[in-house]
C-alpha cells in the first residue's frame, strides 16, 4: 500500500451508476534467502484485467518488444569489441509508473477504506499489474524518459546513448 499511495496510483471517487468497476485481488509471495530462510513477505494488488472490455476500459494493448536479432547483434558486437555489459537499471514497481490515458475504475482493494466510503471506487491514474494496457503505459513512460536523456532510437527498440 505505501508504494501505491506514494505513487498517487488512484483517487477515490463516487461510483458512477451503470459503470462496472474492474475487480482486483491481493497476491502474496514469500521471498526467500539462498539458505531457504524468509527474507521478506510481499503483497501486490493485481487488477482482474480479464474482465476489461475493448473500447470501454482500453483501446490499445500493444507494447513493443525488441527483436531477438537486435539482441544477438548487440551481444556479438560486445563480444567482438570486448565490451563489458552491465544491467544498470531494475525499476521497482515498474508498471506503477505508467500513466493511464483511459478512464478506468477499480473496486477498492480488500481492507482499504470499505466502511468509510461504501459507494466509492478507485479511479486509476497509474497502471497496475493485470491491466491490459499496463505494459504499453509503462513503455510510453520509459521511452519518454529515454528521449529526455538524449538517447537515440536505432533499429526500432534499441536505444543508444552517445556520451
Short mmCIF file of C-alpha atoms in Angstrom, two decimals:
data_model
loop_
_atom_site.label_atom_id
_atom_site.label_comp_id
_atom_site.label_asym_id
_atom_site.label_seq_id
_atom_site.Cartn_x
_atom_site.Cartn_y
_atom_site.Cartn_z
CA UNK A 1 0.00 0.00 0.00
CA UNK A 2 2.75 2.55 0.73
CA UNK A 3 4.06 2.28 -2.87
CA UNK A 4 0.53 2.68 -4.26
CA UNK A 5 -0.18 5.74 -2.11
CA UNK A 6 3.27 7.29 -2.73
CA UNK A 7 2.84 6.94 -6.49
CA UNK A 8 -0.63 8.53 -6.41
CA UNK A 9 -1.94 5.42 -8.16
CA UNK A 10 -5.63 6.22 -7.74
CA UNK A 11 -8.12 8.62 -6.28
CA UNK A 12 -11.33 7.66 -4.51
CA UNK A 13 -14.38 8.77 -6.48
CA UNK A 14 -18.10 8.19 -6.17
CA UNK A 15 -19.20 5.11 -8.11
CA UNK A 16 -20.84 6.03 -11.44
CA UNK A 17 -24.24 4.43 -11.90
CA UNK A 18 -24.16 1.83 -14.70
CA UNK A 19 -20.37 1.69 -14.95
CA UNK A 20 -18.93 -1.55 -13.58
CA UNK A 21 -15.52 -1.15 -11.92
CA UNK A 22 -12.84 -3.76 -12.55
CA UNK A 23 -12.18 -6.13 -9.67
CA UNK A 24 -8.82 -6.65 -8.01
CA UNK A 25 -7.16 -9.05 -5.62
CA UNK A 26 -4.11 -9.27 -3.40
CA UNK A 27 -1.28 -11.59 -4.43
CA UNK A 28 1.05 -12.68 -1.62
CA UNK A 29 4.55 -14.02 -2.05
CA UNK A 30 7.30 -15.08 0.33
CA UNK A 31 10.78 -14.08 -0.80
CA UNK A 32 13.47 -16.43 0.50
CA UNK A 33 17.20 -16.13 1.00
CA UNK A 34 19.64 -18.56 -0.61
CA UNK A 35 19.65 -20.69 2.57
CA UNK A 36 15.83 -21.01 2.47
CA UNK A 37 15.12 -18.60 5.33
CA UNK A 38 12.44 -15.96 4.82
CA UNK A 39 13.82 -12.66 3.52
CA UNK A 40 10.51 -10.77 3.39
CA UNK A 41 6.82 -11.00 2.75
CA UNK A 42 5.48 -9.29 -0.36
CA UNK A 43 1.98 -8.24 -1.31
CA UNK A 44 0.81 -6.86 -4.65
CA UNK A 45 -2.54 -5.60 -5.89
CA UNK A 46 -3.47 -7.16 -9.23
CA UNK A 47 -6.33 -5.93 -11.39
CA UNK A 48 -8.61 -8.56 -12.89
CA UNK A 49 -7.80 -7.39 -16.43
CA UNK A 50 -9.54 -10.37 -17.98
CA UNK A 51 -12.85 -8.59 -17.23
CA UNK A 52 -11.85 -5.48 -19.21
CA UNK A 53 -13.86 -4.71 -22.33
CA UNK A 54 -12.22 -3.44 -25.51
CA UNK A 55 -13.39 0.07 -26.39
CA UNK A 56 -14.66 0.70 -22.86
CA UNK A 57 -11.77 0.03 -20.49
CA UNK A 58 -8.94 0.14 -23.05
CA UNK A 59 -8.20 0.91 -26.69
CA UNK A 60 -4.67 -0.39 -27.30
CA UNK A 61 -2.60 -3.03 -25.55
CA UNK A 62 0.40 -3.28 -27.84
CA UNK A 63 3.77 -2.80 -26.20
CA UNK A 64 6.82 -3.09 -28.43
CA UNK A 65 9.31 -5.87 -27.85
CA UNK A 66 12.90 -5.83 -29.03
CA UNK A 67 13.68 -8.31 -31.80
CA UNK A 68 15.91 -11.26 -30.92
CA UNK A 69 18.04 -10.36 -33.94
CA UNK A 70 18.79 -6.98 -32.36
CA UNK A 71 19.85 -8.64 -29.09
CA UNK A 72 22.05 -11.16 -30.91
CA UNK A 73 23.76 -8.43 -32.96
CA UNK A 74 24.35 -6.33 -29.83
CA UNK A 75 25.82 -9.29 -27.93
CA UNK A 76 28.01 -10.33 -30.90
CA UNK A 77 29.28 -6.76 -31.20
CA UNK A 78 30.04 -6.61 -27.46
CA UNK A 79 31.99 -9.89 -27.62
CA UNK A 80 33.97 -8.90 -30.73
CA UNK A 81 34.84 -5.47 -29.27
CA UNK A 82 35.47 -6.92 -25.79
CA UNK A 83 32.94 -4.56 -24.22
CA UNK A 84 31.75 -5.06 -20.66
CA UNK A 85 27.99 -5.43 -20.37
CA UNK A 86 26.04 -4.26 -17.33
CA UNK A 87 22.44 -4.21 -16.26
CA UNK A 88 22.21 -0.79 -14.67
CA UNK A 89 18.51 -0.49 -14.03
CA UNK A 90 15.91 -2.50 -12.18
CA UNK A 91 12.76 -0.42 -11.78
CA UNK A 92 10.80 -1.31 -8.66
CA UNK A 93 7.04 -1.38 -9.21
CA UNK A 94 7.65 -0.59 -12.89
CA UNK A 95 4.02 -0.70 -14.01
CA UNK A 96 3.04 1.76 -11.28
CA UNK A 97 4.97 4.41 -13.22
CA UNK A 98 2.88 4.09 -16.38
CA UNK A 99 0.20 6.77 -16.58
CA UNK A 100 -3.20 5.78 -17.92
CA UNK A 101 -4.81 7.62 -20.82
CA UNK A 102 -8.14 5.80 -20.41
CA UNK A 103 -10.60 6.32 -17.59
CA UNK A 104 -10.54 3.09 -15.59
CA UNK A 105 -12.21 2.47 -12.24
CA UNK A 106 -11.41 -0.40 -9.91
CA UNK A 107 -13.12 -1.82 -6.84
CA UNK A 108 -11.42 -0.82 -3.62
CA UNK A 109 -8.86 -3.43 -2.55
CA UNK A 110 -9.91 -5.68 0.30
CA UNK A 111 -9.25 -3.93 3.61
CA UNK A 112 -8.94 -0.45 2.04
CA UNK A 113 -11.44 2.07 3.47
CA UNK A 114 -14.51 -0.09 2.93
CA UNK A 115 -16.55 1.21 5.84
CA UNK A 116 -15.71 4.92 5.46
CA UNK A 117 -16.56 5.11 1.74
CA UNK A 118 -19.07 2.37 0.83
CA UNK A 119 -20.17 3.89 -2.53
CA UNK A 120 -16.69 4.82 -3.74
CA UNK A 121 -14.32 3.18 -6.23
CA UNK A 122 -10.69 3.77 -7.12
CA UNK A 123 -10.24 5.84 -10.27
CA UNK A 124 -6.88 4.65 -11.59
CA UNK A 125 -4.31 7.27 -12.52
CA UNK A 126 -1.46 4.80 -12.96
CA UNK A 127 -1.27 1.33 -14.46
CA UNK A 128 -1.44 -1.72 -12.22
CA UNK A 129 -0.35 -5.29 -12.88
CA UNK A 130 -3.12 -7.16 -14.67
CA UNK A 131 -4.43 -4.22 -16.71
CA UNK A 132 -4.37 -4.98 -20.42
CA UNK A 133 -2.81 -1.59 -21.17
CA UNK A 134 -0.20 -1.67 -18.35
CA UNK A 135 2.80 -2.79 -20.46
CA UNK A 136 2.00 -0.16 -23.09
CA UNK A 137 1.67 2.62 -20.48
CA UNK A 138 4.99 1.65 -18.87
CA UNK A 139 6.75 1.53 -22.27
CA UNK A 140 5.42 5.00 -23.13
CA UNK A 141 6.77 6.40 -19.84
CA UNK A 142 10.17 4.71 -20.31
CA UNK A 143 10.60 5.94 -23.90
CA UNK A 144 9.59 9.46 -22.85
CA UNK A 145 12.31 9.41 -20.18
CA UNK A 146 14.98 7.98 -22.50
CA UNK A 147 14.29 10.69 -25.08
CA UNK A 148 14.63 13.41 -22.40
CA UNK A 149 18.04 11.92 -21.54
CA UNK A 150 19.19 12.27 -25.19
CA UNK A 151 19.06 8.60 -26.15
CA UNK A 152 18.51 7.95 -29.83
CA UNK A 153 16.44 5.14 -31.33
CA UNK A 154 18.23 2.65 -33.52
CA UNK A 155 16.56 -0.41 -35.11
CA UNK A 156 13.15 0.22 -33.55
CA UNK A 157 13.55 -0.69 -29.85
CA UNK A 158 17.26 -0.30 -29.27
CA UNK A 159 18.13 2.97 -27.53
CA UNK A 160 21.68 4.30 -27.74
CA UNK A 161 23.29 6.98 -25.62
CA UNK A 162 26.24 8.81 -27.11
CA UNK A 163 28.25 10.45 -24.34
#
